[in-house]
Short mmCIF file of C-alpha atoms and ligand atoms in Angstrom, two decimals:
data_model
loop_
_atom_site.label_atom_id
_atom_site.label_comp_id
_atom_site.label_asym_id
_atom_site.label_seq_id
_atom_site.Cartn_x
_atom_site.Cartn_y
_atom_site.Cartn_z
CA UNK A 1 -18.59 -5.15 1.93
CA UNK A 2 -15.27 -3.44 0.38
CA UNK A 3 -12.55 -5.90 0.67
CA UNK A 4 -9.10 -5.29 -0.81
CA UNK A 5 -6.32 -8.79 -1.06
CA UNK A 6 -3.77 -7.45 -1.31
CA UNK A 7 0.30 -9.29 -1.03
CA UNK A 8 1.80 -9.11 2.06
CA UNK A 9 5.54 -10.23 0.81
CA UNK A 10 7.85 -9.19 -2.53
CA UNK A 11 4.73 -10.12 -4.87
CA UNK A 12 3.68 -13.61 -6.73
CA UNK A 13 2.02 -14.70 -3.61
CA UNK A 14 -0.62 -15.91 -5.83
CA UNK A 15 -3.08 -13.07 -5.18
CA UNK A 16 -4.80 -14.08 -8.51
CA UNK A 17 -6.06 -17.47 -7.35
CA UNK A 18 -7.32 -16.24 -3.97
CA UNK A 19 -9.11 -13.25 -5.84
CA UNK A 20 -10.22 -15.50 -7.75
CA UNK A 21 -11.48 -17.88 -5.39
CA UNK A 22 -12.98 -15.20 -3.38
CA UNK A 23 -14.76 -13.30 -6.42
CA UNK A 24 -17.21 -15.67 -6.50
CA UNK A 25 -18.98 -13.59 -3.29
CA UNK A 26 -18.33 -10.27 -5.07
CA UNK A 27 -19.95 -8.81 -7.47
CA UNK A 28 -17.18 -6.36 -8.64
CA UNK A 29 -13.97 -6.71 -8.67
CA UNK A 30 -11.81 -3.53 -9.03
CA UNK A 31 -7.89 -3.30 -9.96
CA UNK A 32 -6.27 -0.27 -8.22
CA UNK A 33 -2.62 0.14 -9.13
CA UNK A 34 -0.10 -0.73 -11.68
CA UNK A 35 0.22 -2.10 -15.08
CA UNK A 36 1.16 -5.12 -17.20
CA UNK A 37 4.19 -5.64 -15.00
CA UNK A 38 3.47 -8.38 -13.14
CA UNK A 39 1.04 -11.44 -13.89
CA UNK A 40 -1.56 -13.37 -12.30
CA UNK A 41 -2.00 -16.93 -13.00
CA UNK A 42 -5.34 -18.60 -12.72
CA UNK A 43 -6.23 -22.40 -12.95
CA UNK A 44 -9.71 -22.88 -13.59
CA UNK A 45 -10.72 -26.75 -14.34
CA UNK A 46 -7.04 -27.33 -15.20
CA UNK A 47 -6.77 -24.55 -17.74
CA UNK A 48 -4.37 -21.84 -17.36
CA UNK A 49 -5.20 -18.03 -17.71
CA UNK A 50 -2.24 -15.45 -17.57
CA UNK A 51 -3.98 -12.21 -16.40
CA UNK A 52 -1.70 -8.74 -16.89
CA UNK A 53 -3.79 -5.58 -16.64
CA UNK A 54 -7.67 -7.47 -16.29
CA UNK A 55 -8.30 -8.01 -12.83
CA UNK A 56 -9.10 -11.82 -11.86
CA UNK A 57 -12.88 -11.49 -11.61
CA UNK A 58 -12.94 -11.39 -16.00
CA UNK A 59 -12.60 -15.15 -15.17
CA UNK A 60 -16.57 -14.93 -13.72
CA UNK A 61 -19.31 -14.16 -16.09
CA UNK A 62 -21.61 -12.40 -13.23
CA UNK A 63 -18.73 -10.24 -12.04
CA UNK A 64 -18.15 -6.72 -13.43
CA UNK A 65 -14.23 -5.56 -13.66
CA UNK A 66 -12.53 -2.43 -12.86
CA UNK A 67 -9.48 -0.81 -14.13
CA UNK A 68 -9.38 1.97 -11.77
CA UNK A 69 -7.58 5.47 -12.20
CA UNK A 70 -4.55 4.84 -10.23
CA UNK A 71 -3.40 1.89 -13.03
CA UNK A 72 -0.91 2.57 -15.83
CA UNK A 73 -2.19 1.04 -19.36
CA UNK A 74 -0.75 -0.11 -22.32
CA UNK A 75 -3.66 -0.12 -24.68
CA UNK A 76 -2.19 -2.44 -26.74
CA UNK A 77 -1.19 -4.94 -24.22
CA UNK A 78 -4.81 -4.86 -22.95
CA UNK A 79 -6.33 -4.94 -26.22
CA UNK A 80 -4.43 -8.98 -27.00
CA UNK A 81 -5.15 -9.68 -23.39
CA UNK A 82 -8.88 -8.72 -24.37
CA UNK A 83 -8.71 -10.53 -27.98
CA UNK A 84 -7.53 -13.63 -26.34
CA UNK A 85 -9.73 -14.02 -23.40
CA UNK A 86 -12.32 -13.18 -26.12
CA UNK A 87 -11.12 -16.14 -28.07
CA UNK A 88 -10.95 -18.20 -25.77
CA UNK A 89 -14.64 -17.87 -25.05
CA UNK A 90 -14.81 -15.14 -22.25
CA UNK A 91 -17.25 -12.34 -22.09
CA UNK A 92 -16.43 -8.94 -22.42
CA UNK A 93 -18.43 -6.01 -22.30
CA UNK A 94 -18.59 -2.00 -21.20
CA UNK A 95 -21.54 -4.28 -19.05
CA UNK A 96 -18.68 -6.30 -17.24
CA UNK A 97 -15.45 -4.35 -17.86
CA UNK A 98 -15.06 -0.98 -17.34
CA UNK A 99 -11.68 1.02 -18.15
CA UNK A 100 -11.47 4.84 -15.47
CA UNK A 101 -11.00 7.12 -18.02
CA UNK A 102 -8.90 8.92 -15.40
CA UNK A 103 -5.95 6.09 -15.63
CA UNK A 104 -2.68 6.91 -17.58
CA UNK A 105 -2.03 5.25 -20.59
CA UNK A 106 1.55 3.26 -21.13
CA UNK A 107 3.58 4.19 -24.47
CA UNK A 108 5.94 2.97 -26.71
CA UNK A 109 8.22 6.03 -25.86
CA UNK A 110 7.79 4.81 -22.09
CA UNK A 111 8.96 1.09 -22.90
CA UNK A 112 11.66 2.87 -24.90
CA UNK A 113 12.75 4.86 -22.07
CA UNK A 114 11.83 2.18 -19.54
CA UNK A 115 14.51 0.03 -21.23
CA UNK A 116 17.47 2.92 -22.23
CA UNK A 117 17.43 3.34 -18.60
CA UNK A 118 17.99 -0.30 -17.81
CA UNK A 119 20.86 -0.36 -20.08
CA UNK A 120 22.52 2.57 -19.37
CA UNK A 121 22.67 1.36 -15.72
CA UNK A 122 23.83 -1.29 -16.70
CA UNK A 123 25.66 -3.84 -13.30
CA UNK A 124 23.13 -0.91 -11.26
CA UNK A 125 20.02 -1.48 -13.12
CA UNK A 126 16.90 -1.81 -11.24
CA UNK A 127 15.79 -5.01 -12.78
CA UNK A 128 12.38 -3.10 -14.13
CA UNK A 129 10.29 -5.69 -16.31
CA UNK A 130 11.02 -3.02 -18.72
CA UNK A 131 7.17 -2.58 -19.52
CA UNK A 132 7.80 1.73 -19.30
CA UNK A 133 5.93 1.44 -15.65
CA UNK A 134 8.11 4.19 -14.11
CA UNK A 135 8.35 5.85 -16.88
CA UNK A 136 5.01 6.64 -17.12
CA UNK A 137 4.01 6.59 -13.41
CA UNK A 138 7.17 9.41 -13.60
CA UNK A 139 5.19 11.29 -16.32
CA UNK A 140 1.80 11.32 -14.80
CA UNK A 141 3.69 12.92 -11.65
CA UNK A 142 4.83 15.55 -13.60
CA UNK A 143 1.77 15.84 -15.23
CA UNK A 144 2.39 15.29 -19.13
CA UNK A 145 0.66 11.62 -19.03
CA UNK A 146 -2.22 10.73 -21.63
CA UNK A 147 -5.31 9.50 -19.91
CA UNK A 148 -7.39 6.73 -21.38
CA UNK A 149 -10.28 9.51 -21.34
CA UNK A 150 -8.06 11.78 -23.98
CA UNK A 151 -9.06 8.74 -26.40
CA UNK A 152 -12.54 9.82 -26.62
CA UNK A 153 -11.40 13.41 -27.71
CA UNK A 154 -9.49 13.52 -30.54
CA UNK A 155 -8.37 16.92 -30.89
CA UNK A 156 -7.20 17.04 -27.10
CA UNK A 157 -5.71 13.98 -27.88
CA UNK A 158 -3.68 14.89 -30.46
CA UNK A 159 -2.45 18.19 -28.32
CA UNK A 160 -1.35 16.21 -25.60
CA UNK A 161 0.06 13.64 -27.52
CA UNK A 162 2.45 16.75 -29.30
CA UNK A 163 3.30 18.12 -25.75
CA UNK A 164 4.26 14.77 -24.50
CA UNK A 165 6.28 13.76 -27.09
CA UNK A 166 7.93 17.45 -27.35
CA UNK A 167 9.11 17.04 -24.06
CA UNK A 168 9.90 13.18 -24.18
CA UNK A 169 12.02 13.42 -27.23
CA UNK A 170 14.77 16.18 -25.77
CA UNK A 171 15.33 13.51 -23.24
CA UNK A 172 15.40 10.18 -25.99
CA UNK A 173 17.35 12.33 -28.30
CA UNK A 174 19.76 14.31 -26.34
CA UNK A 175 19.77 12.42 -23.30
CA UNK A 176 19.87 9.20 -24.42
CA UNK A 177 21.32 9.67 -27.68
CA UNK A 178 18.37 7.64 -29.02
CA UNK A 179 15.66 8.44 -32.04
CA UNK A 180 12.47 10.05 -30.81
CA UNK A 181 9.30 9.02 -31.18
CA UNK A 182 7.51 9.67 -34.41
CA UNK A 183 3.88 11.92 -33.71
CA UNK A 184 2.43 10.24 -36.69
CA UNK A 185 3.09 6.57 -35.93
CA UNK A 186 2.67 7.13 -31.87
CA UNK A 187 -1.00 8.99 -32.76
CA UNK A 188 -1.30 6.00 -35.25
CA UNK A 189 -1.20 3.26 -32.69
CA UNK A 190 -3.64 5.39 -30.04
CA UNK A 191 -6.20 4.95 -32.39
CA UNK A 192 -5.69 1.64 -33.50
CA UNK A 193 -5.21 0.26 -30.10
CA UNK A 194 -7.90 2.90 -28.32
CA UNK A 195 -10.77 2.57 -30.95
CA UNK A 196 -11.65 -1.23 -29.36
CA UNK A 197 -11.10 0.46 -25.88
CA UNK A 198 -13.57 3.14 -26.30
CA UNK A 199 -16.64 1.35 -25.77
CA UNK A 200 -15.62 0.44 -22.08
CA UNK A 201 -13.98 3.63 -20.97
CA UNK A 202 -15.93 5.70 -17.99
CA UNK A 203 -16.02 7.19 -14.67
CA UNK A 204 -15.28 4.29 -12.47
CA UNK A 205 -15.70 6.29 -9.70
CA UNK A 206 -19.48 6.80 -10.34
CA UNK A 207 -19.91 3.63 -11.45
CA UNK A 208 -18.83 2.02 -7.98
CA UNK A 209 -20.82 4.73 -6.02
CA UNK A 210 -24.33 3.25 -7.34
CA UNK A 211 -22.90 -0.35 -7.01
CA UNK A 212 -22.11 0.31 -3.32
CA UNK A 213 -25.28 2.04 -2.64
CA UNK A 214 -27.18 -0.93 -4.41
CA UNK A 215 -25.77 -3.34 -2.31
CA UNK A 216 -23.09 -4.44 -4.25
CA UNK A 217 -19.88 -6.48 -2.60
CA UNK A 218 -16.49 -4.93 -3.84
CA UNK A 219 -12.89 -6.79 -4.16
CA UNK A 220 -10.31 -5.01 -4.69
CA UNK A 221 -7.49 -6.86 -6.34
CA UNK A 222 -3.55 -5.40 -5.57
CA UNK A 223 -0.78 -6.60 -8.21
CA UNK A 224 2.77 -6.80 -6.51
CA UNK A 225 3.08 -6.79 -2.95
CA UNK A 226 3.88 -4.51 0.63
CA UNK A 227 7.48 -5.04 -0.19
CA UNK A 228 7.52 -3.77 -3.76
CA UNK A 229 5.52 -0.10 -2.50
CA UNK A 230 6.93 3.04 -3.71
CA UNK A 231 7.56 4.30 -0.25
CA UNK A 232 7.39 1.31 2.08
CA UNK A 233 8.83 -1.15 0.41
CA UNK A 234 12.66 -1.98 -0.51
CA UNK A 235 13.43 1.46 -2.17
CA UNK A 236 14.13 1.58 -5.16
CA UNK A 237 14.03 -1.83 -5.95
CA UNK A 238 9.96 -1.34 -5.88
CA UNK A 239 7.09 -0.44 -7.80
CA UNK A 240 6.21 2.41 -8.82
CA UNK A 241 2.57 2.78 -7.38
CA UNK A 242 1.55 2.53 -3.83
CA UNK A 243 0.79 -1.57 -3.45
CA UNK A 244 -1.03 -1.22 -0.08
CA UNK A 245 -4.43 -1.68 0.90
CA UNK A 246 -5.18 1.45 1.89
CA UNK A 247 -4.68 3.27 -1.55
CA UNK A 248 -7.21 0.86 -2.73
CA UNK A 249 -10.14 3.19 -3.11
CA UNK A 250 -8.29 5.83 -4.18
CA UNK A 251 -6.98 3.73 -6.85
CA UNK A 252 -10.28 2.48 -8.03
CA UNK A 253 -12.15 5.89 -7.80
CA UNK A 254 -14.39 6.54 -4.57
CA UNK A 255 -11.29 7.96 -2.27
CA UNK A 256 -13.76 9.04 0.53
CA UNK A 257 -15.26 5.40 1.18
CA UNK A 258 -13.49 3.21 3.63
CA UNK A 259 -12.65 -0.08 3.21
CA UNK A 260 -14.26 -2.74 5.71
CA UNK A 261 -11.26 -5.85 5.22
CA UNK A 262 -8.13 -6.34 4.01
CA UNK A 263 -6.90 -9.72 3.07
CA UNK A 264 -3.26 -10.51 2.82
CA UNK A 265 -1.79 -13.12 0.89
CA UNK A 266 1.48 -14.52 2.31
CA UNK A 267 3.22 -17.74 0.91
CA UNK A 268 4.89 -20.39 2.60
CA UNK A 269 8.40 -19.18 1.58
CA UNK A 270 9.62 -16.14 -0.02
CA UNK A 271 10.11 -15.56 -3.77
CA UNK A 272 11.52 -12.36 -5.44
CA UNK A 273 11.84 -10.98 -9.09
CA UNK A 274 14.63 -8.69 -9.89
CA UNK A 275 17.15 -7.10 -8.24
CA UNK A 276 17.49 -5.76 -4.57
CA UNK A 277 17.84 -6.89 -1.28
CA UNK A 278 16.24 -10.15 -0.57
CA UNK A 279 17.94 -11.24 3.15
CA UNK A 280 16.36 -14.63 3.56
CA UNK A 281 17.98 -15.87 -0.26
CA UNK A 282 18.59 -19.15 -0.80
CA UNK A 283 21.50 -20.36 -3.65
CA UNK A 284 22.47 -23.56 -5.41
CA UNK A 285 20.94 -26.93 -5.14
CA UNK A 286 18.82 -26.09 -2.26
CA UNK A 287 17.32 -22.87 -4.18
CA UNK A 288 16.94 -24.79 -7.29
CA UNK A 289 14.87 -27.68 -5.75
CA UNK A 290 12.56 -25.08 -4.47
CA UNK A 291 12.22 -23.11 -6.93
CA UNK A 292 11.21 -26.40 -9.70
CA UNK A 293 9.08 -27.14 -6.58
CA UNK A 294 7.39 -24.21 -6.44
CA UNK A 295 7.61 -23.59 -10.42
CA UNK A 296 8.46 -20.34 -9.09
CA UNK A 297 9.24 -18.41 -12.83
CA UNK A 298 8.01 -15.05 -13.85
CA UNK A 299 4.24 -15.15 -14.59
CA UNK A 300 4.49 -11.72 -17.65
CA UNK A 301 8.85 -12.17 -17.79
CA UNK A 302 9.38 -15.88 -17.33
CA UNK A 303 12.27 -14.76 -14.94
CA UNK A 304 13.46 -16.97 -12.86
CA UNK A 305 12.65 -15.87 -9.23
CA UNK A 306 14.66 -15.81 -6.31
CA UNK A 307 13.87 -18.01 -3.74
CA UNK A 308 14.05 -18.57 0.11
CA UNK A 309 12.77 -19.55 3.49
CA UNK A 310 9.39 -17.62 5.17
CA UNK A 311 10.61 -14.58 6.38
CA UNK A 312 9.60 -13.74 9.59
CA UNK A 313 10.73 -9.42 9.81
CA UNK A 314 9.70 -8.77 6.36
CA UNK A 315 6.13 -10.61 6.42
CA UNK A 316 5.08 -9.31 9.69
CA UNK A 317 5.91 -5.90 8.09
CA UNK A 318 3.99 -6.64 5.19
CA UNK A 319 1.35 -7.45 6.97
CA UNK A 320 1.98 -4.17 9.08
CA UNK A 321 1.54 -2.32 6.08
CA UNK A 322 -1.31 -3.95 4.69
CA UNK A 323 -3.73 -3.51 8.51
CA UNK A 324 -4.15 -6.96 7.20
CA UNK A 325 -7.09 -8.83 8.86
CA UNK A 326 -6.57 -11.86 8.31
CA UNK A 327 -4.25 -13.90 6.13
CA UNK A 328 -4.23 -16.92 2.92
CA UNK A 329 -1.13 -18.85 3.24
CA UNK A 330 -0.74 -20.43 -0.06
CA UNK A 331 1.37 -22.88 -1.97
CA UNK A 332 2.28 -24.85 1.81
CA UNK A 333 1.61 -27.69 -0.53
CA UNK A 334 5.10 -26.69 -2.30
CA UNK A 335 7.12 -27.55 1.11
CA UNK A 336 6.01 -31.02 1.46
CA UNK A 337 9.48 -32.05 -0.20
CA UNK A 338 11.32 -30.96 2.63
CA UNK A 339 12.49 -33.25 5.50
CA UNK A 340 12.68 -29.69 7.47
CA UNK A 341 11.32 -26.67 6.72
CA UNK A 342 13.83 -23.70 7.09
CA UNK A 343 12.11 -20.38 8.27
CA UNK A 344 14.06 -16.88 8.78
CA UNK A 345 13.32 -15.84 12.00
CA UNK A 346 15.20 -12.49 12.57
CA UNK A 347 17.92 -10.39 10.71
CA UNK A 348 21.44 -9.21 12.17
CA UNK A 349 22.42 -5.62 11.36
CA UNK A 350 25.43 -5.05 12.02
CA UNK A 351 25.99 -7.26 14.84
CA UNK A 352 22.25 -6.87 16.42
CA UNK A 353 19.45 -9.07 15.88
CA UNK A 354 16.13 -7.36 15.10
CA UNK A 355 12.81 -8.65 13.99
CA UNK A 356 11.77 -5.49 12.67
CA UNK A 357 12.05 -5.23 9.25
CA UNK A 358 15.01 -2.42 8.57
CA UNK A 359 15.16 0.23 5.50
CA UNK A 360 18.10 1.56 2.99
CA UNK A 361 21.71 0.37 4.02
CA UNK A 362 20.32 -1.07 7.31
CA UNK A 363 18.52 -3.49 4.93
CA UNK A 364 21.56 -3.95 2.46
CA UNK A 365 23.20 -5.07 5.72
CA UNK A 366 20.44 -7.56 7.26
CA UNK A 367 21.94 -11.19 7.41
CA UNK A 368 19.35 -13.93 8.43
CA UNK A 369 19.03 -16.14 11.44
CA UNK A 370 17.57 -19.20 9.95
CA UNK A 371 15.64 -21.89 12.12
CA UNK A 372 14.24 -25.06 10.89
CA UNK A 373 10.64 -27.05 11.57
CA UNK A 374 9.73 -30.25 11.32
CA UNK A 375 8.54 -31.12 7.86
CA UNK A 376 5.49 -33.36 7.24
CA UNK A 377 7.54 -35.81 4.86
CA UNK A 378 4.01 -36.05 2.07
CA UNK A 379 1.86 -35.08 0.07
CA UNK A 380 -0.97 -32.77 1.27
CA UNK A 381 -2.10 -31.52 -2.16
CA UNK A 382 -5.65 -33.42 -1.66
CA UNK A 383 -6.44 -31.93 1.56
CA UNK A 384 -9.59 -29.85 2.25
CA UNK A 385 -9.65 -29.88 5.36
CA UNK A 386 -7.65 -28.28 8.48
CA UNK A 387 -8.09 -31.56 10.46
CA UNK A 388 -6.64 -33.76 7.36
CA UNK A 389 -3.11 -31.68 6.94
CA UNK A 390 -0.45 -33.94 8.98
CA UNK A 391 0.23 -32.28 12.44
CA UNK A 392 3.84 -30.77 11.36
CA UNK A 393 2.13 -28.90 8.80
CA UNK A 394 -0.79 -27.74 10.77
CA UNK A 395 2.40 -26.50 13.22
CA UNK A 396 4.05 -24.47 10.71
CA UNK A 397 1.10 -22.18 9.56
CA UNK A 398 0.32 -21.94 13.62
CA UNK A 399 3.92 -20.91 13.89
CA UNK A 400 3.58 -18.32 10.96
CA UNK A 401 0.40 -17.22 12.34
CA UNK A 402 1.86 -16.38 15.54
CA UNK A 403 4.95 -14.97 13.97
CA UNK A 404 3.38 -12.70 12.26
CA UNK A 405 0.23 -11.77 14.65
CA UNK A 406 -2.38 -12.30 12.09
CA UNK A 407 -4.81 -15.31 11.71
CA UNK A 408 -4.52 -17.37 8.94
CA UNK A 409 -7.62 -17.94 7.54
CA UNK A 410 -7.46 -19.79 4.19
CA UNK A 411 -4.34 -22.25 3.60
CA UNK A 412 -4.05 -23.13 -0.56
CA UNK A 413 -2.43 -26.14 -1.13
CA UNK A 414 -2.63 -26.19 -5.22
CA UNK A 415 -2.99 -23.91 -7.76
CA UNK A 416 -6.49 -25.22 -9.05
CA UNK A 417 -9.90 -23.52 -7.82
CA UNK A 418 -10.70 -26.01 -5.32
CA UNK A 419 -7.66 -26.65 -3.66
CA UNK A 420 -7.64 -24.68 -0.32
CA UNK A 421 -8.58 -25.02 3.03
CA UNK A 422 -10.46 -22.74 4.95
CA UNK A 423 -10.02 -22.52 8.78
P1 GDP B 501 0.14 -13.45 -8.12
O1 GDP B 501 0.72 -12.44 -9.05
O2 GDP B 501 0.28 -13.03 -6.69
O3 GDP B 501 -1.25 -13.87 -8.48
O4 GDP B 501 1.02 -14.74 -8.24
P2 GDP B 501 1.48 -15.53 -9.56
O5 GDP B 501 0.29 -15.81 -10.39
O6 GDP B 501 2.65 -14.92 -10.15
O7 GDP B 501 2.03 -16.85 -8.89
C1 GDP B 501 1.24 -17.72 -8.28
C2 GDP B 501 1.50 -19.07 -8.94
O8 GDP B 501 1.32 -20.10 -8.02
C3 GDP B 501 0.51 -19.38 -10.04
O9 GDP B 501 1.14 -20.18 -11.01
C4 GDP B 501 -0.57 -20.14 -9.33
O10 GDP B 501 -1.33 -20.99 -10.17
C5 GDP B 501 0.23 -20.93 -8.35
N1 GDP B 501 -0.42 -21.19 -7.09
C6 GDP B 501 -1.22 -20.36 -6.36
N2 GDP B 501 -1.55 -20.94 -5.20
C7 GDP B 501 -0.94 -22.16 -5.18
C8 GDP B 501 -0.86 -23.20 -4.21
O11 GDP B 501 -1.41 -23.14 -3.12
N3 GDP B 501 -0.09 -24.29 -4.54
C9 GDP B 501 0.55 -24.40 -5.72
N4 GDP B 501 1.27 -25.49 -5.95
N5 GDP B 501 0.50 -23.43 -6.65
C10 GDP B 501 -0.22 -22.32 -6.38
#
């Protein structure tokens, strides 16, 4: 079976717990897209992992990880994240982690540029994580990225690395102003931060062909969601990478195969990092309660994230987007504060109320038509089964499944392994 989960809303759904509650019935579990801009958090038996670039199945000793081509790596952000998973008694090997030798690799000159940019915007600025994501996701489009395979050839390394950093420094130096980047001390930290990554660096591609054809069950894990796609979601304020399920295998490395299920994850309300439109947003006391409710701060920034009700246009786009098959409502357990639950039901746009989810100014425009539930009044953290939620809650994912015209098949109500209900 290839499966991708994938997020149906702005991102921090909490894809990392359901990957890594589902991993346990996969035996690989590939990453597809993006870098160490976003983070997954993972509870297992109350400890706390913060995952960046290793997808959520390094957690499981019998699953074997996959950074897949279409990523973006800092190699010496995924070298710590490596030392202190090892440290912290994990198991790494080229057996159970393999690194496509086809996927870019992040530089210092990108975080550099990543953050000039920011700054020179200034009151316009994107709110990038400032991690040098578009930056290099702009390079490898215009074809001057370093690939993780150029660290097992030295000499083409070193080529590369000169081009690149020709090129890079007119635009740090006379477009910015800034110094360049220093050949010696970038080639320096490639081989300090590559020579550990060497080991594990190979054709993922191939490797995932003979898994498939031996039988083998393959998750494929998204980071960031349907709203933060380059050209789906809310433009620019997204990613740079194409967050949807069906770049998934392309991503990885088998772009002919097909995938057989999509799972989205969708949370209870809506949460947002950065800047952009965000229609359904919630301020002052009312955001703040939910958002120490939902401990709803950035998982790699510590950001505080923007809160709000569900949102009915942009999830059932999401899940549009995704051809998701079925849905994991998570963190419903979060709402159980709330004598009503608020849910945003359509937009406005300039004077007409739509429920489909609108682009560019259209979406700058969008006010939201808010409608409220009944809330359930206690605590449903301990439930594990459908039949023990209260009524009211059992309602409100029936109304969100309905909403958005996609079943609802797992409902998490805590952020530990074993705290979910399946339907
Ligand atoms: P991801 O990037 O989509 O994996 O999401 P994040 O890791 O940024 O955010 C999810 C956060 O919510 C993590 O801290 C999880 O441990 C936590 N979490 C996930 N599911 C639940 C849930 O059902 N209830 C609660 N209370 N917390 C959850």
């Amino acid at each position: 079976m290839l499966t991708a989960i994938v997020g149906i809303n702005w991102g921090d759904e909490g894809k990392g717990r359901m990957v890594d509650l589902l991993s346990q019935e996969y035996q690989v579990v590939a990453r597809y897209q993006g870098g160490n801009n976003a983070g997954h958090t993972i509870y297992v038996e109350g400890e706390k992992f913060v995952l960046n670039l290793l997808p959520s199945g390094i957690l499981r000793p019998s699953v074997t990880n996959i950074l897949g081509p279409g990523m973006v790596i800092d190699i010496a952000h995924l070298r710590g994240e490596m030392e202190r998973l090892a440290a912290r008694g994990v198991k790494l090997s080229p057996e159970n982690l393999r690194i496509s030798g086809k996927a870019a690799i992040c530089l210092p000159a990108h975080v550099r540029q990543d953050c000039l940019e920011e700054e020179r915007l200034a009151g316009e600025k994107y709110g990038s994580t400032r991690r040098g994501i578009a930056p290099i996701y702009g390079d490898k489009y215009m074809k001057k990225a370093l690939r993780m395979e150029d660290l097992l050839e030295p000499q083409r390394l070193e080529r590369r690395l000169r081009q690149l950093l020709e090129w890079k420094n007119l635009l740090l130096e006379r477009g910015y102003g800034a110094p360049g980047e220093d050949y010696d001390e970038t080639l320096r930290w490639l081989r300090e931060n590559g020579a550990p990554l060497r080991p594990y660096i190979c054709d993922t591609g191939v490797y995932l062909e003979k898994a498939i054809a031996a039988g083998k069950d393959v998750l494929f894990e998204a980071q960031l969601g349907a709203l933060r796609d380059i050209d789906y979601g809310i433009y620019p304020f997204t990613s740079s990478s194409t967050t949807l399920a069906a770049y998934a295998p392309i991503g990885a490395g088998i772009p002919g195969r097909k995938l057989e299920r999509t799972i989205g994850v969708m949370k209870a309300y809506s949460t947002c990092v950065g800047e952009g439109p965000f229609t359904c947003e919630l301020f002052g006391e009312q955001a703040e309660a939910l958002r120490e409710a939902g401990g709803e701060y950035g998982a790699a920034t510590g950001r505080p994230r923007r809160v709000g009700p569900f949102d009915v246009p942009a999830s059932r786009y999401g899940v549009r987007m995704q051809g998701a098959d079925q849905l994991a409502l998570t963190k419903l357990d979060v709402l159980s504060f709330l004598p009503e639950i608020p849910v945003c039901t359509q937009y406005t746009v300039d004077g007409v109320s739509t429920q489909d989810f609108p682009s560019g100014g259209s979406l700058e425009r969008a006010r939201p038509v808010v409608e409220r539930l009944p809330g359930w009044g206690c605590d449903i953290s301990s439930c594990r089964r459908w039949e023990e939620l209260p009524a009211a809650a059992r309602r409100y994912v029936e109304y969100l499944e309905e909403a958005v015209r996609c079943p609802i098949g797992y409902v998490s109500v805590g952020a530990d392994r074993d705290a979910y209900i399946q339907r």
